[in-house]
Each structure stands twice: as structure tokens, then as C-alpha cells.
Amino acid sequence: MPAASATGTGDRKGGGLASKPWIFMTGGTGGIGQHLVANLRKKYNILRASRSASRSEDEGVIQMDLTDAKSLEKIPDLKFEWVVHLATTYNVKKDMAMVSNLLELTTRRGIPNFCFFSSWVVSFPRRLVREPYLKMKGECEKQIREFCGQHDKHFLIVRPSVVIGENLSWTRTLNRLWYVRHLIPRNMFRCWISIDQVTSAVDHHFKAVEMGRAESRVMQLLGERESLYQATQSRTLTSDHWDPLPDPVSQAFLWLAAPLTFGFRMLAYVVLWMVSLFSTYLNSFYIQHFKPKSEEELLSFFNCYNNCMISGAENMLLWHYTPPWIIEQKKILVTSRGLRTIHSITKDSVVCDAGVTIAELLKALAKKKLTVSTYPNYHDISLGACVAGPVHGHSHQFATVASLIQNIRVFCIDTQSIRIIHKGTPEFMDLVFNTKSRNVLVLGVTLQPCPLEEFVKTRKRFDFLSTSPEVLIKHAKFGDSCEVRMYVPMLDALLGPAQSLIKGMPMLRGLMLTATVWSKKINKPNRIDDEKEQESNGVEQAGTVETIKGDINWKQYVERSTKFLWSLGSKFILNTEWFFTEEEMVVFWKYYQKNWWRFGWYKILIRHCKADDFPHSPCYQRNVYAIDIIALRYQRKFLADLMPKFSKTMHAGKFLCTDPSVDKRDV
């Protein structure tokens, strides 16, 4: 094709051809490519490559075989600023050859920038990326990174999800599915993004490159997560397809065929799930969250085009399933568990990624004969969560894990920048417990360890109905740490007076009201004083004494068993926690003793907390009792109405036992 023909896409008025830079684009005649051309040609002259001979007759299109390096010699000698590569043959060898040839072209012609349209499948869990084509996308990205790094080229890798727009394949598919939308299983999800968002993202990055403010990057363009059923109704129907039947007509037909419809839907659930075990494509409809393996990949999810949030225990949320409100808000869940490196351990500091769990931290510290002064008894929570929420531990001295943190490494989503926030600064105070800085992502923390010490553990049984709240409050302050637990209130209330008859049944007694005190072995005089104080308050000293090392109330298997048990029960139970002052604790406990039969709670945990370092902490400069209640999910409304009568301070890290209409931003 002559060079003169290639200039057809430029603006001939006012010297537009000379002033506009050039883009060489592959796949520019396809669905996404056409939209991209329409948007970029306002500021660029565009030369498109096509395999089709018929397309070569279009203005600004040149026919060539990109898998053949010699074919690229047909490209006119123009001053190109970008190579934009969208084309694919769906053949692994040919696609790899195209990328290699285009990268070599940038070197021969001195083209400084390379844009590659990859796919969101690269971010799928590794078990799903089995097919050669999916692996090929990742290999192409790797090749582009290495080449551009060696030859000082700027690159942009775009990973769009399902793109919706005029004349695009998935828009046509949704239009057809509209007729049978009521038969679609509700648990099939996809991430959807509009073509306007895709073109806008590319355009903004190109502008930033011109101004010298952009670095090479991977850009995830996922949009929102929505079920296939919802998408058939909410995504815009294009004008060039059939108008769907009116909704009342469709509903009337389904009512007439209701038994058949129900049976088909149930069959579809089972069949599609079974097929998804072997089909990568169908399995992708059931992805719950993304798990990036590198910091760069994690940050690529968080931009203004994606409705993303950190999932699970990584950011205050303790669910092992997807809560309904996350589905309603079309959130895309991303886990930081792929970033779990402990970078350094010294006697003064520990530097690690935000995805490191308490269990992993304790294991690594134990090898150095170190530990941390406080940590929660659920060890599958990450250190990033300990920053975002008031995660309290077992210590009287340090109310929360955040008290041990020296600095935090964060990513600001608004400015797309990384910075380190040090303890004692206003920014640190705002970030901890998610009070103000909500548009940040915790990447890493540095915290203070302590020597591994021995503790003496003492257990004491109480009678639920006869033990006053004042006795519990005083006992909760004994030693270096204390937990008051009761697993089955009904068992306690019914068998409490007959506790002497079940002394030979330790497992049964372990479910009843018990206070467990830990004291440092070196503090024997203090422990004896505690025992005397217990006796002076009418509490007999009893129970077994054990010596343990540092990892209080923790076993090797806890990080596995906890997640397994939660995954089984999280759809039926809810976990909520409230911070009580001493006065509120007295009122609550007396009410609880009188009305125990109205509650279905099968576990309650009480801890004493106090803090002097964070003014916005619920424990600041006062004795606070964190009451952790696990109840059946049907009691959600009951707890939402009851608990605020005793305390207004709820632990933001636990499941909200409030109405769905309540604003969830505090989570």
C-alpha cells in the first residue's frame, strides 16, 4: 500500500498531518479496535494493519501478515509514537510471533511506546489458566516487559474484562439471552466494563505519556461484577438488534411454564457446576475473588475504572463467603494473600507485607525466639486488617495490634502513588482504624517484636446465673491477659447449680463460663497478689496451671482449621462485637442473666482492653470490655435492635448485625 494512502485518517486542514503523531495499530478493524480508533484519531493519525484483503480497501488500512517479519516492511516510513496491538489469531505460535515481530519493529523504527491489549484471564487463579491460549497471554506480557526493559521502551498492558458496547459480541449475546434470562442460574457472574471506559483509560494514559507523567504499567479494566442474569437487564441494548419482548409477556409465559422453568433452572445449576470442573471458560463464571501474586499486579486492580475492594479478613471483613451487600454494590473482591513475604526480622522491628497472617508471623518470629506483645486469637487475619480495624489481642498493656506498628506502607488510589506513613503523624492517626483515609490500600507494615517469654495459664470456672458482673470485671483484669468465655449459655444456665456433678466431664465443663488468665512466669509475686485478690472477692482459686511459650492460645493447625470451620458455618452464623465500658458491662450482664432464654447465642467472649496511644480508639484512656457474640444469622435484626441499647461502639471488623439499609461504608 502506498504511503499516501495511509494518510487518509489524518486531518488535512491546517497542517494536521504534520502536527499529529502517528499510531500503528493491529486489530483496528475489529470491535474494540474500531471504537479505539474513533477516540484516538482526534489527536493521532492512525495506520491500521489487517489480514483481510477486503479491509485493505478501507482508508488508512494496510494488508499484511504480522506473523511474517518481512511483511512488516510494507509499513510506510512515518514517525510513529505508538504501536497498539489488539490483533489475535487464537493460535499460540502465531500470536507469539506477532508480538515478537512488532517489538522488533519498535527497535528498527525507533518507536518509543508499545500498547498491548491482553485479557483479564491472566489474572484468573492459576488452576483456571490451563489452556495454551490463556498461558500465551501471560507469556506475551512477560516478553513485552523484558524487551521494553532491555531497550528502554515504555509499555502499557491493558487487561479488559467483558467489554460492552455498540457492535461488540457480548452485547449481542446479552440481547439474545434476554429472552431466556429467567432460566439463567443466579450464581454465574462476570466483570463488565463499557467500551467508553476502555477508550477513556487508554486516552488518559497516552496523554500522561505525552506530558512525561506516566510510567510503564499493567492496567486492569474490570468495571463491575454483576451476575449474568442482572447483566441481561442492566446493560444497554443496542439499536441494531431485535427489540426484546415486553417484560409482562415474558413473565406471563414463565408463570404458565413455572414447573418446567424451575426444573430446568435446577438442572442448569447442577449441570453447569459439574461442567465447570473441567471447563476453564465455565469455571470463570464462578470466580469469587482475584489473588494477585505481585505488588504490581495488586495495584493494577485499583483505579477509577474498577469497583474493587480488598476481601475477606484482609481488610476488617471476616467472611469466608460473599455477603449480600457486596453483590448488591457490584464489588470485585481482591485478596492480598498473594503478598505474604516477611522481608526482615530483627529484635527492634519486623518488616512484612500486608497479606502476612498472624499465624505466619508468629511462626517466623518463634524461630528467632521472638513474638509480639498482643495478637488476636483468630490467626487467619492479616496484618493489613490489623491496620484497617481495631483488632485487639490478649494483652492488657497493648489494646490493639496497631499499637505495635511503627510505620505503614500504603498505596493512595486517588493519586496512584505509594508512600510510607510513620507512627505519631496525623496521617497515621487518620489511617489506623479506617477513620478518614479510606481510599488507601495497605501494602506493608513495620512493627515492634518482643522476646519470647513463658506464661503461666490459670483457668477458673464460674456459675453463669450467680456470678455478678463486678466479679467478672475484676477477674478480667488479672495477670497480663485474661479471656472470659462461655460457649453454651443454655447449658450453663441449666447445669450451673449441678457443676459439682460434672467434674469428671472436662469437655462439657469447657463449654461453660470460664475465665482464663495468663501471667508472665517472671511475675510470680504479681500472680500471687492476683490470687489473693480473687479470694478476697469471694472467688476460689481453682483450675489447672500450664506453662506455654509466647504463642498464647494458639496451635499449629489453627490457621487451617479456623478457615475450614468458618467456611462451613459462615452462611448460618454471624459474628459481632461491641465495646462496653464498665458501667455498660454491668447493665448488659444483669440483663443477660435475667433473659438468657431469649437469646440463641452459643458463644460469648469477654476481654479487657485499654489504650493510651490512639484517641479515636474505642479503648482510649478507659477500661473497655470487648464482648464478642456469635449467634445464628436469623437473629440479625434482633441483635441490631438490642445491642445499641447497651453500647454505641461496635467493632467495625465483625459482621454488621444491622439492617441491609444501614450504610456499610464504615466497614
XYZ file of C-alpha atoms in Angstrom:
667
model
C 0.000 0.000 0.000
C 1.498 3.430 -0.898
C 2.378 5.764 1.888
C -0.014 8.376 0.523
C -2.981 6.074 1.099
C -2.046 5.669 4.711
C -2.529 9.345 5.348
C -6.246 9.104 4.811
C -7.000 9.012 8.529
C -5.336 12.347 9.215
C -6.770 15.823 9.346
C -5.851 17.615 6.113
C -6.822 21.073 7.372
C -4.334 23.390 8.922
C -1.361 21.058 8.548
C -2.998 18.354 10.696
C -0.995 15.523 9.123
C 2.281 17.155 10.004
C 1.298 18.118 13.558
C -0.372 14.897 14.645
C 1.767 11.949 15.775
C 1.186 8.527 14.236
C -0.039 5.239 15.703
C 0.445 1.847 14.084
C -2.477 -0.315 15.204
C -3.191 -4.023 14.720
C -6.740 -5.284 15.180
C -8.037 -1.807 14.474
C -10.788 -3.133 12.218
C -12.277 -5.334 14.975
C -14.968 -4.457 17.515
C -12.831 -2.847 20.243
C -10.363 -1.540 17.671
C -12.980 0.479 15.808
C -14.071 2.231 18.995
C -10.452 2.893 19.931
C -9.696 4.360 16.503
C -12.728 6.647 16.699
C -11.491 8.006 20.026
C -7.751 8.293 19.282
C -7.971 9.782 15.797
C -8.910 13.129 17.348
C -5.257 13.533 18.339
C -3.416 10.933 16.284
C -3.059 9.780 12.702
C -3.700 6.032 12.690
C -2.444 3.374 10.308
C -4.232 0.053 10.787
C -2.998 -3.395 9.785
C -5.446 -6.090 8.660
C -5.146 -9.699 7.492
C -8.201 -9.301 5.274
C -7.748 -8.195 1.668
C -11.223 -6.642 1.625
C -10.376 -4.445 4.604
C -7.284 -3.107 2.854
C -9.564 -1.100 0.566
C -10.666 0.989 3.561
C -8.951 4.302 4.110
C -5.945 4.086 6.428
C -5.795 0.252 6.370
C -2.886 -1.819 5.081
C -2.979 -5.578 4.452
C -0.159 -7.652 5.902
C 0.674 -10.878 7.691
C 2.018 -9.853 11.094
C 3.416 -13.333 11.727
C 5.837 -12.755 8.850
C 8.621 -10.308 9.746
C 9.201 -9.420 6.075
C 5.572 -8.381 5.704
C 6.172 -5.509 8.136
C 8.467 -3.905 5.578
C 5.300 -2.702 3.806
C 4.734 -0.186 6.583
C 5.322 3.378 5.304
C 8.222 5.361 6.741
C 6.214 7.533 9.109
C 7.075 8.924 12.550
C 5.163 6.555 14.824
C 4.785 7.286 18.551
C 2.894 4.109 19.454
C 2.391 0.544 18.383
C -1.049 -0.585 19.619
C -1.501 -4.341 19.341
C -5.044 -5.761 19.603
C -4.991 -8.453 16.909
C -5.121 -12.154 17.757
C -5.252 -15.335 15.679
C -6.229 -17.563 18.650
C -3.177 -19.603 17.708
C -0.412 -19.670 20.305
C 2.592 -19.804 17.957
C 1.213 -17.169 15.584
C 0.300 -14.766 18.381
C 3.737 -15.106 19.975
C 5.325 -14.450 16.559
C 3.212 -11.300 16.086
C 4.339 -9.850 19.416
C 7.978 -10.652 18.685
C 7.841 -9.052 15.216
C 6.120 -5.906 16.493
C 8.645 -5.466 19.295
C 11.468 -5.724 16.780
C 9.655 -3.133 14.673
C 9.795 -0.624 17.550
C 13.590 -1.014 17.615
C 14.103 -0.663 13.867
C 11.795 2.357 13.523
C 12.659 3.989 16.859
C 9.085 3.782 18.163
C 9.194 4.655 21.903
C 5.851 3.246 23.133
C 4.110 -0.131 22.954
C 0.493 -0.849 23.985
C -0.699 -4.445 24.211
C -4.308 -5.488 24.754
C -4.114 -8.634 26.841
C -7.048 -10.125 28.780
C -8.322 -10.344 32.324
C -7.884 -14.123 32.097
C -4.225 -13.547 33.013
C -5.486 -12.602 36.495
C -7.560 -15.754 36.917
C -6.487 -18.271 39.580
C -3.635 -20.435 38.328
C -5.813 -23.563 38.395
C -8.020 -21.989 35.696
C -5.233 -20.811 33.400
C -4.571 -24.250 31.955
C -5.382 -23.773 28.302
C -2.479 -22.870 25.969
C -4.187 -19.695 24.741
C -4.610 -18.346 28.270
C -0.997 -19.159 29.121
C 0.047 -17.463 25.880
C -1.389 -14.122 27.037
C 0.802 -14.290 30.117
C 3.849 -15.243 28.038
C 3.237 -12.300 25.681
C 3.111 -9.938 28.649
C 6.355 -11.360 30.005
C 8.050 -10.946 26.627
C 6.890 -7.314 26.364
C 8.100 -6.454 29.874
C 11.539 -7.958 29.310
C 12.003 -6.441 25.853
C 10.869 -2.943 26.850
C 13.025 -3.074 29.966
C 16.122 -4.003 27.965
C 15.511 -1.451 25.180
C 14.208 1.429 27.345
C 10.713 1.385 25.830
C 7.510 2.498 27.515
C 4.760 -0.118 27.637
C 1.089 -0.229 28.574
C -0.560 -3.626 29.057
C -4.366 -3.419 29.138
C -6.376 -6.298 30.637
C -10.050 -5.658 29.863
C -12.785 -7.920 31.197
C -16.039 -8.386 29.240
C -16.414 -5.222 27.163
C -19.938 -3.962 26.445
C -20.726 -1.535 23.639
C -22.174 -0.990 20.186
C -21.380 -3.811 17.738
C -19.488 -5.861 20.328
C -20.026 -9.611 20.637
C -21.045 -9.750 24.307
C -23.649 -7.036 23.801
C -25.255 -9.159 21.093
C -25.034 -12.214 23.376
C -26.809 -10.397 26.221
C -29.528 -9.269 23.846
C -30.202 -12.876 22.871
C -30.035 -14.112 26.473
C -32.657 -11.542 27.433
C -35.400 -13.813 26.070
C -34.414 -16.664 28.413
C -32.981 -14.577 31.261
C -35.246 -16.157 33.903
C -33.672 -19.536 33.155
C -30.120 -18.331 33.805
C -28.634 -19.529 37.146
C -28.219 -16.599 39.516
C -24.753 -17.674 40.677
C -22.999 -17.086 37.340
C -21.025 -13.826 37.473
C -18.880 -11.769 35.146
C -16.977 -8.488 35.345
C -18.391 -5.948 32.876
C -16.902 -2.718 31.575
C -18.174 -0.333 28.920
C -16.195 0.377 25.762
C -16.272 4.097 26.628
C -14.361 3.374 29.852
C -11.776 1.328 27.954
C -11.134 4.014 25.339
C -11.074 6.710 28.025
C -8.483 4.791 30.083
C -6.181 4.375 27.074
C -6.628 8.007 26.038
C -5.769 9.288 29.540
C -2.629 7.155 29.676
C -1.480 8.370 26.255
C -1.951 11.966 27.440
C 0.085 11.277 30.572
C 2.902 9.827 28.444
C 2.958 12.979 26.302
C 3.299 15.076 29.461
C 6.013 12.804 30.867
C 3.961 11.797 33.914
C 3.276 8.121 33.178
C 5.324 5.034 33.924
C 5.062 1.659 32.242
C 2.237 -0.284 33.823
C -0.353 -3.032 33.693
C -3.913 -1.682 33.701
C -6.769 -3.925 34.828
C -10.064 -2.715 33.343
C -12.726 -4.821 35.044
C -15.546 -2.359 35.733
C -18.163 -4.000 37.971
C -19.020 -7.556 38.995
C -22.581 -8.495 38.117
C -24.456 -11.726 37.558
C -25.202 -12.840 34.021
C -28.903 -12.626 34.859
C -28.605 -8.986 36.018
C -26.478 -8.036 33.028
C -29.201 -9.093 30.582
C -31.365 -6.352 32.089
C -28.952 -3.613 33.143
C -26.548 -3.494 30.195
C -27.616 -1.187 27.359
C -29.301 -2.922 24.435
C -28.005 -1.669 21.107
C -30.298 -0.294 18.426
C -29.175 -2.658 15.693
C -30.720 -5.769 17.250
C -34.203 -7.040 17.797
C -36.309 -5.349 20.434
C -36.937 -7.803 23.276
C -40.388 -8.929 24.279
C -42.135 -6.773 26.881
C -41.354 -7.958 30.385
C -45.013 -8.695 31.342
C -45.334 -11.006 28.305
C -42.159 -12.832 29.256
C -43.296 -13.164 32.893
C -46.742 -14.461 31.883
C -45.145 -17.133 29.713
C -42.887 -18.212 32.558
C -45.796 -18.430 35.017
C -47.597 -20.773 32.646
C -44.485 -22.910 32.359
C -43.423 -22.484 36.021
C -42.823 -26.181 36.860
C -40.765 -26.688 33.722
C -38.859 -23.442 34.337
C -37.995 -24.390 37.921
C -36.876 -27.870 36.905
C -34.726 -26.526 34.077
C -33.074 -23.968 36.339
C -32.208 -26.567 38.971
C -30.835 -28.849 36.275
C -28.818 -25.965 34.858
C -27.298 -25.271 38.285
C -26.108 -28.855 38.629
C -25.009 -29.432 35.038
C -23.159 -26.137 34.678
C -21.381 -26.617 38.004
C -20.261 -30.131 37.033
C -19.098 -28.987 33.606
C -17.238 -26.055 35.195
C -14.994 -28.534 37.000
C -13.488 -29.413 33.620
C -14.145 -26.250 31.589
C -11.952 -23.215 32.184
C -14.456 -20.957 30.470
C -17.451 -22.008 32.567
C -15.361 -22.104 35.742
C -14.544 -18.439 35.256
C -18.232 -17.609 35.903
C -17.795 -18.841 39.488
C -14.624 -16.937 40.472
C -15.144 -15.443 43.947
C -12.088 -13.179 44.102
C -8.746 -12.397 42.491
C -5.446 -13.241 44.186
C -2.557 -11.235 42.706
C 0.906 -12.724 43.149
C 2.879 -9.465 42.985
C 2.502 -5.929 44.259
C 2.389 -4.538 40.732
C -0.478 -6.841 39.829
C -2.340 -5.992 43.034
C -2.109 -2.247 42.379
C -3.314 -2.693 38.799
C -6.785 -3.572 40.133
C -7.242 -0.292 41.988
C -8.051 2.560 39.625
C -11.028 4.797 38.929
C -12.490 2.327 36.402
C -12.797 -0.661 38.752
C -15.238 -1.175 41.605
C -12.718 -3.174 43.665
C -12.246 -3.807 47.362
C -9.941 -5.949 49.482
C -11.813 -9.103 50.502
C -12.114 -11.434 53.470
C -10.051 -10.992 56.612
C -7.564 -8.876 54.664
C -9.433 -5.636 55.362
C -11.533 -5.957 58.500
C -14.109 -8.282 56.937
C -14.116 -11.742 58.466
C -16.301 -13.512 55.940
C -15.343 -16.676 54.117
C -18.270 -16.229 51.756
C -19.593 -13.269 49.761
C -22.002 -11.077 51.792
C -25.193 -9.996 50.005
C -24.391 -6.282 50.180
C -21.135 -6.805 48.257
C -23.131 -8.405 45.430
C -25.650 -5.559 45.552
C -22.883 -2.965 45.262
C -21.283 -4.936 42.385
C -17.935 -5.125 44.174
C -14.969 -7.003 42.707
C -13.130 -8.771 45.522
C -9.328 -8.798 45.513
C -7.284 -10.604 48.164
C -3.837 -9.524 49.345
C -2.989 -13.058 50.474
C -0.702 -13.450 47.470
C 1.655 -10.895 49.056
C 2.900 -12.715 52.144
C 6.649 -12.071 52.345
C 8.373 -11.295 55.648
C 11.246 -9.106 54.439
C 13.321 -8.751 57.611
C 13.269 -9.663 61.300
C 15.419 -8.012 63.957
C 14.965 -7.574 67.687
C 13.782 -3.992 67.012
C 11.473 -4.378 64.025
C 9.712 -6.764 61.662
C 9.041 -5.670 58.063
C 6.435 -7.673 56.158
C 3.703 -7.485 53.520
C 0.129 -6.686 54.490
C -1.011 -10.152 53.383
C 1.072 -11.931 56.033
C -1.224 -13.581 58.571
C -0.769 -13.630 62.334
C -0.071 -17.376 62.170
C 2.718 -16.883 59.602
C 4.198 -14.017 61.605
C 4.270 -15.985 64.868
C 5.953 -18.968 63.219
C 8.686 -16.787 61.703
C 9.263 -14.888 64.947
C 9.426 -18.073 67.028
C 12.462 -19.201 65.008
C 14.255 -16.050 66.221
C 12.958 -16.534 69.792
C 10.701 -13.509 69.344
C 6.960 -12.840 69.381
C 4.605 -9.829 69.501
C 3.092 -8.383 72.653
C -0.501 -8.774 71.532
C -2.444 -10.517 68.774
C -5.982 -11.867 68.247
C -6.881 -15.488 68.884
C -8.021 -15.946 65.258
C -4.771 -16.280 63.389
C -6.000 -16.253 59.801
C -6.360 -12.473 59.858
C -3.733 -10.461 58.003
C -1.592 -7.589 59.265
C -3.307 -5.281 56.784
C -6.554 -5.970 58.618
C -4.894 -5.069 61.909
C -4.279 -1.582 60.495
C -7.716 -1.103 58.974
C -9.705 -2.183 62.044
C -9.324 -2.098 65.841
C -8.096 -5.687 66.023
C -7.463 -6.252 69.716
C -5.398 -9.026 71.241
C -4.814 -10.779 74.529
C -2.671 -8.171 76.285
C -3.722 -5.694 78.984
C -0.749 -3.490 78.086
C -1.492 -3.104 74.350
C -5.159 -2.865 73.448
C -4.749 -3.391 69.689
C -2.191 -4.783 67.258
C -1.988 -1.295 65.733
C -0.260 -0.186 68.961
C 2.811 -2.201 67.905
C 3.055 -0.772 64.376
C 5.928 1.648 63.694
C 5.077 2.629 60.123
C 2.740 1.640 57.302
C 3.433 1.459 53.578
C 0.290 2.426 51.656
C -0.954 2.971 48.109
C -3.160 6.020 47.555
C -5.808 5.072 44.986
C -6.700 8.680 44.117
C -3.134 9.799 43.333
C -1.894 6.334 42.261
C 1.201 6.764 44.445
C 2.981 4.818 47.204
C 4.141 6.417 50.438
C 5.218 5.475 53.963
C 3.266 6.806 56.954
C 5.053 6.879 60.306
C 3.517 6.421 63.742
C 2.797 9.650 65.571
C 1.854 11.653 62.472
C -1.690 12.939 61.816
C -1.883 10.773 58.691
C -1.125 7.681 60.745
C -3.831 8.567 63.256
C -6.367 9.006 60.453
C -5.399 5.790 58.680
C -5.500 3.420 61.648
C -8.996 2.027 62.214
C -10.149 3.468 58.862
C -11.329 6.720 60.430
C -10.671 9.082 57.493
C -8.241 7.702 54.911
C -10.460 5.224 53.117
C -9.023 5.486 49.625
C -5.763 3.825 50.548
C -4.531 0.267 50.304
C -2.182 -1.116 52.957
C 0.826 -2.774 51.283
C 3.157 -3.446 54.184
C 3.771 -2.800 57.869
C 6.734 -2.485 60.221
C 6.028 -3.461 63.819
C 7.819 -3.922 67.127
C 8.545 -7.508 68.296
C 9.373 -8.615 71.816
C 11.334 -11.514 73.347
C 9.607 -14.871 73.547
C 8.568 -15.367 77.170
C 6.946 -18.065 79.255
C 3.484 -17.645 80.721
C 1.510 -19.462 83.359
C -2.092 -20.163 82.414
C -4.791 -20.471 85.091
C -8.412 -21.395 84.473
C -11.350 -20.677 86.728
C -14.967 -21.880 86.344
C -17.892 -19.621 87.239
C -21.590 -20.169 87.683
C -23.322 -18.169 84.971
C -26.504 -17.157 86.809
C -24.958 -16.383 90.193
C -21.711 -14.636 89.187
C -22.081 -10.861 89.399
C -20.754 -8.602 86.636
C -18.492 -6.893 89.178
C -16.702 -10.227 89.816
C -16.214 -10.815 86.106
C -14.922 -7.261 85.590
C -12.318 -7.623 88.336
C -11.260 -11.067 87.185
C -10.844 -9.849 83.600
C -8.043 -7.509 84.766
C -5.906 -10.209 86.418
C -2.484 -11.194 85.086
C -1.065 -9.983 81.790
C -4.065 -11.250 79.856
C -7.492 -12.672 80.520
C -10.340 -14.124 78.460
C -13.805 -14.922 79.776
C -15.599 -17.447 77.552
C -18.962 -19.165 77.544
C -19.869 -21.404 74.599
C -23.362 -22.647 75.503
C -25.372 -20.253 77.722
C -28.334 -22.649 77.951
C -26.066 -25.429 79.207
C -24.611 -23.053 81.768
C -27.983 -21.869 82.979
C -29.485 -25.369 83.292
C -26.469 -27.246 84.682
C -24.768 -24.417 86.566
C -26.097 -25.398 90.021
C -25.019 -29.002 89.379
C -21.437 -28.260 88.250
C -20.083 -30.482 91.012
C -21.801 -33.453 89.359
C -19.983 -32.966 86.049
C -16.428 -32.519 87.304
C -15.445 -35.726 85.555
C -16.578 -34.367 82.202
C -13.891 -31.816 81.234
C -15.124 -31.354 77.655
C -18.610 -30.454 78.885
C -17.275 -28.137 81.564
C -15.074 -26.431 78.967
C -18.215 -25.153 77.236
C -19.389 -23.362 80.376
C -18.433 -19.953 81.793
C -14.642 -19.966 82.229
C -12.033 -17.274 82.834
C -8.503 -17.973 81.611
C -5.659 -15.830 82.982
C -2.087 -15.655 81.615
C 0.744 -14.254 83.727
C 4.386 -13.927 82.829
C 6.443 -16.532 84.630
C 8.825 -13.877 85.958
C 5.916 -12.044 87.595
C 5.137 -14.681 90.241
C 4.636 -12.106 93.044
C 2.081 -10.241 90.945
C 0.342 -13.519 90.131
C 0.134 -14.380 93.857
C -1.339 -10.938 94.548
C -3.925 -11.642 91.877
C -4.820 -14.920 93.546
C -5.235 -13.183 96.914
C -7.413 -10.536 95.297
C -9.548 -13.252 93.754
C -10.017 -14.887 97.144
C -10.852 -11.527 98.770
C -13.633 -11.120 96.233
C -15.162 -14.456 97.069
C -13.695 -16.251 94.047
C -11.971 -19.502 94.851
C -8.728 -20.200 93.012
C -9.127 -23.402 91.013
C -8.246 -24.953 87.696
C -5.116 -26.323 86.103
C -1.845 -24.488 85.655
C 0.085 -24.834 82.410
C 3.316 -23.360 81.136
C 3.318 -22.267 77.500
C 5.684 -20.244 75.340
C 4.593 -16.945 73.863
C 2.056 -18.200 71.351
C -0.881 -17.858 73.717
C -3.973 -19.900 72.872
C -2.522 -20.946 69.508
C -1.841 -24.342 67.933
C -0.087 -25.331 64.732
C -3.262 -26.277 62.920
C -5.320 -23.217 63.810
C -4.903 -21.336 60.518
C -6.224 -24.355 58.620
C -8.996 -25.431 60.977
C -10.311 -21.896 61.535
C -10.835 -21.234 57.848
C -12.418 -24.642 57.319
C -14.877 -24.211 60.201
C -15.776 -20.679 59.163
C -16.382 -21.737 55.580
C -18.840 -24.358 56.848
C -20.738 -22.136 59.243
C -20.417 -18.584 57.936
C -23.657 -18.788 55.951
C -25.620 -19.678 59.081
C -23.960 -17.663 61.854
C -22.854 -14.089 62.350
C -20.018 -12.728 64.453
C -20.495 -9.328 66.067
C -18.539 -7.496 68.732
C -19.227 -4.496 70.915
C -17.041 -2.395 73.220
C -18.560 -1.862 76.676
C -17.468 0.494 79.438
C -17.621 -0.909 82.987
C -20.993 0.723 83.585
C -22.398 -0.632 80.303
C -20.954 -4.058 81.088
C -22.778 -4.212 84.412
C -26.117 -3.301 82.832
C -25.676 -5.742 79.961
C -24.621 -8.722 82.095
C -27.520 -8.326 84.508
C -29.957 -8.151 81.592
C -28.294 -11.188 80.010
C -28.606 -13.248 83.191
C -32.312 -12.487 83.502
C -33.171 -13.018 79.827
C -30.765 -15.756 78.751
C -33.613 -17.926 77.470
C -34.486 -15.272 74.861
C -31.055 -15.462 73.256
C -29.797 -18.176 70.947
C -26.157 -17.231 71.394
C -23.904 -20.206 71.663
C -20.656 -18.346 72.329
C -19.691 -15.194 74.173
C -16.146 -13.914 74.748
C -15.160 -11.027 77.040
C -11.761 -9.296 77.061
C -10.429 -6.317 78.987
C -8.792 -3.586 76.853
C -7.200 -0.201 77.487
C -5.178 2.117 75.237
C -3.389 5.441 75.607
C -1.974 5.889 72.095
C -4.977 6.333 69.745
C -7.552 8.983 70.780
C -10.112 7.548 68.336
C -9.668 4.026 69.700
C -12.754 2.625 71.469
C -10.389 1.717 74.343
C -8.727 5.131 74.726
C -7.969 6.007 78.357
C -10.685 3.850 79.807
C -11.359 0.273 80.802
C -13.298 -1.335 77.986
C -14.668 -4.852 77.684
C -14.812 -6.270 74.187
C -17.795 -8.608 74.080
C -17.703 -10.956 71.103
C -21.031 -12.647 70.351
C -21.558 -15.401 67.810
C -25.209 -16.031 67.033
C -27.413 -17.582 64.388
C -27.966 -15.407 61.355
C -31.737 -15.264 61.804
C -31.103 -13.143 64.948
C -29.532 -10.348 62.960
C -32.471 -7.975 63.304
C -32.905 -8.872 66.977
C -29.263 -8.037 67.793
C -29.409 -4.852 65.715
C -32.265 -3.586 67.866
C -30.933 -4.865 71.198
C -27.201 -4.162 71.371
C -27.258 -0.364 70.803
C -29.330 -0.105 73.988
C -26.209 -1.093 75.934
C -23.325 0.216 73.806
C -22.964 2.540 70.827
C -19.478 1.323 69.887
C -19.446 -1.680 67.574
C -16.305 -3.435 66.368
C -16.188 -2.461 62.693
C -14.261 -5.607 61.865
C -17.088 -8.033 62.577
C -20.201 -8.864 60.612
C -22.688 -5.999 60.822
C -25.788 -7.228 62.581
C -27.778 -4.294 61.235
C -30.456 -3.888 58.613
C -29.351 -4.030 54.958
C -30.395 -0.376 54.608
C -27.681 0.753 57.037
C -24.720 2.445 55.385
C -21.858 -0.069 55.061
C -19.117 2.471 54.373
C -17.800 2.108 57.926
C -16.836 -1.451 57.043
